[in-house]
């Protein structure tokens, strides 16, 4: 009951944009608002933020009506993350993140500490990014900066309006993965607007479906998938609704962290490596640096053909990897497109966490479809 909308209504002339909406968003959870264009998502979000006035009804934060909360206090306790247009182009990354803390008159030393901490959190090296302008970084990086800015004053609540909407699909998946990892650490109460059902299923603890300003269904994500309230929700989920269950399963819960790897950068020879791989009956092995980072893979076949004294490092191939917060849907898509039956799993810092195998994903698919062997 962290955020409640009570009979919330918004009318523009004779258009009812939000129609008698009663819903509560759970504390420390990520709740999705989804529905077709014009269903009222943005209007709800801007009322939650007090950028937009309420026609009827109320919004309560931790039981207190929004009308009774001091606007500055509201700015502090709610972070707002929108598409990349949200960054001020004439300000550096540092100044962008510092916007709300400055409004709150924090001492500059505290702002500097906080900015560095946030840049680390979103995986951007502070020394490298602090003084850049938004135009000097990529779209994905801008979006990470947007998230950092939304979190600047350590707000309890986070409102996100299609934050990854302008990013290409591959980078969007990455941003979603690292955002999930961030949320696991910071546990904010989040209301997240999207029109992308895949994104909703991947990120949402709960999903609220709106249509013409009215709430159609509001449930745990798995319940929405398994028990859509009506045909409208079924259509929104699409014909591959059962497969979407794979979007809910995370790589990190299905990986094998008892994997085999060879050390890179320590002068291991092709002969030694081939013997070790033979001993393990393996046709290939991943290479791992001294600090645990993935450094590619070697094929047993290549090692045997090479001169025995050559370093394994010279024989390494690049390898695709997946994030622990990736979904089994992404894992299986990667396996099918790359032909790899074992995909290495690495975190945001490239540290190898384990391996995900086709066999294990396939077993999950069978389990979901109810055809698992006894
Ligand atoms: P969504 O974010 O789901 O696409 P919106 O909340 O933007 O939907 O819009 C909901 C409805 O309210 C739409 O019919 C839209 O045309 C109308 N609307 C939104 N903002 C205004 C406005 N400032 N003036 C008049 N009508 C508006």
Tab-separated table of C-alpha atoms and ligand atoms in Angstrom, residues 12 15 17 35-44, ligand 1:
chain	number	residue	atom	x	y	z
A	12	UNK	CA	-9.969	16.922	-20.286
A	15	UNK	CA	-12.555	13.212	-22.638
A	17	UNK	CA	-8.459	10.106	-19.684
A	35	UNK	CA	-2.219	-0.611	-22.372
A	36	UNK	CA	-2.632	0.766	-25.878
A	37	UNK	CA	-1.777	4.328	-26.779
A	38	UNK	CA	-4.223	6.784	-25.262
A	39	UNK	CA	-5.367	4.456	-22.457
A	40	UNK	CA	-4.265	6.961	-19.805
A	41	UNK	CA	-0.880	5.604	-18.634
A	42	UNK	CA	0.999	8.889	-18.887
A	43	UNK	CA	-1.872	10.805	-17.356
A	44	UNK	CA	-1.756	8.533	-14.281
B	1	LIG	P1	-1.131	6.960	-22.882
B	1	LIG	O1	0.004	7.450	-22.056
B	1	LIG	O2	-1.688	5.665	-22.379
B	1	LIG	O3	-0.827	6.886	-24.345
B	1	LIG	P2	-2.401	9.464	-22.178
B	1	LIG	O4	-2.449	9.440	-20.716
B	1	LIG	O5	-1.322	10.264	-22.820
B	1	LIG	O6	-2.347	7.966	-22.727
B	1	LIG	O7	-3.784	9.997	-22.758
B	1	LIG	C1	-5.052	9.527	-22.330
B	1	LIG	C2	-6.167	10.308	-23.027
B	1	LIG	O8	-6.154	11.657	-22.598
B	1	LIG	C3	-6.039	10.361	-24.543
B	1	LIG	O9	-7.323	10.267	-25.093
B	1	LIG	C4	-5.405	11.714	-24.797
B	1	LIG	O10	-5.744	12.175	-26.055
B	1	LIG	C5	-6.029	12.548	-23.686
B	1	LIG	N1	-5.136	13.650	-23.269
B	1	LIG	C6	-3.918	13.507	-22.717
B	1	LIG	N2	-3.377	14.708	-22.415
B	1	LIG	C7	-4.284	15.643	-22.802
B	1	LIG	C8	-4.309	17.070	-22.753
B	1	LIG	N3	-3.306	17.787	-22.225
B	1	LIG	N4	-5.408	17.666	-23.232
B	1	LIG	C9	-6.432	16.971	-23.729
B	1	LIG	N5	-6.469	15.640	-23.799
B	1	LIG	C10	-5.409	14.955	-23.339
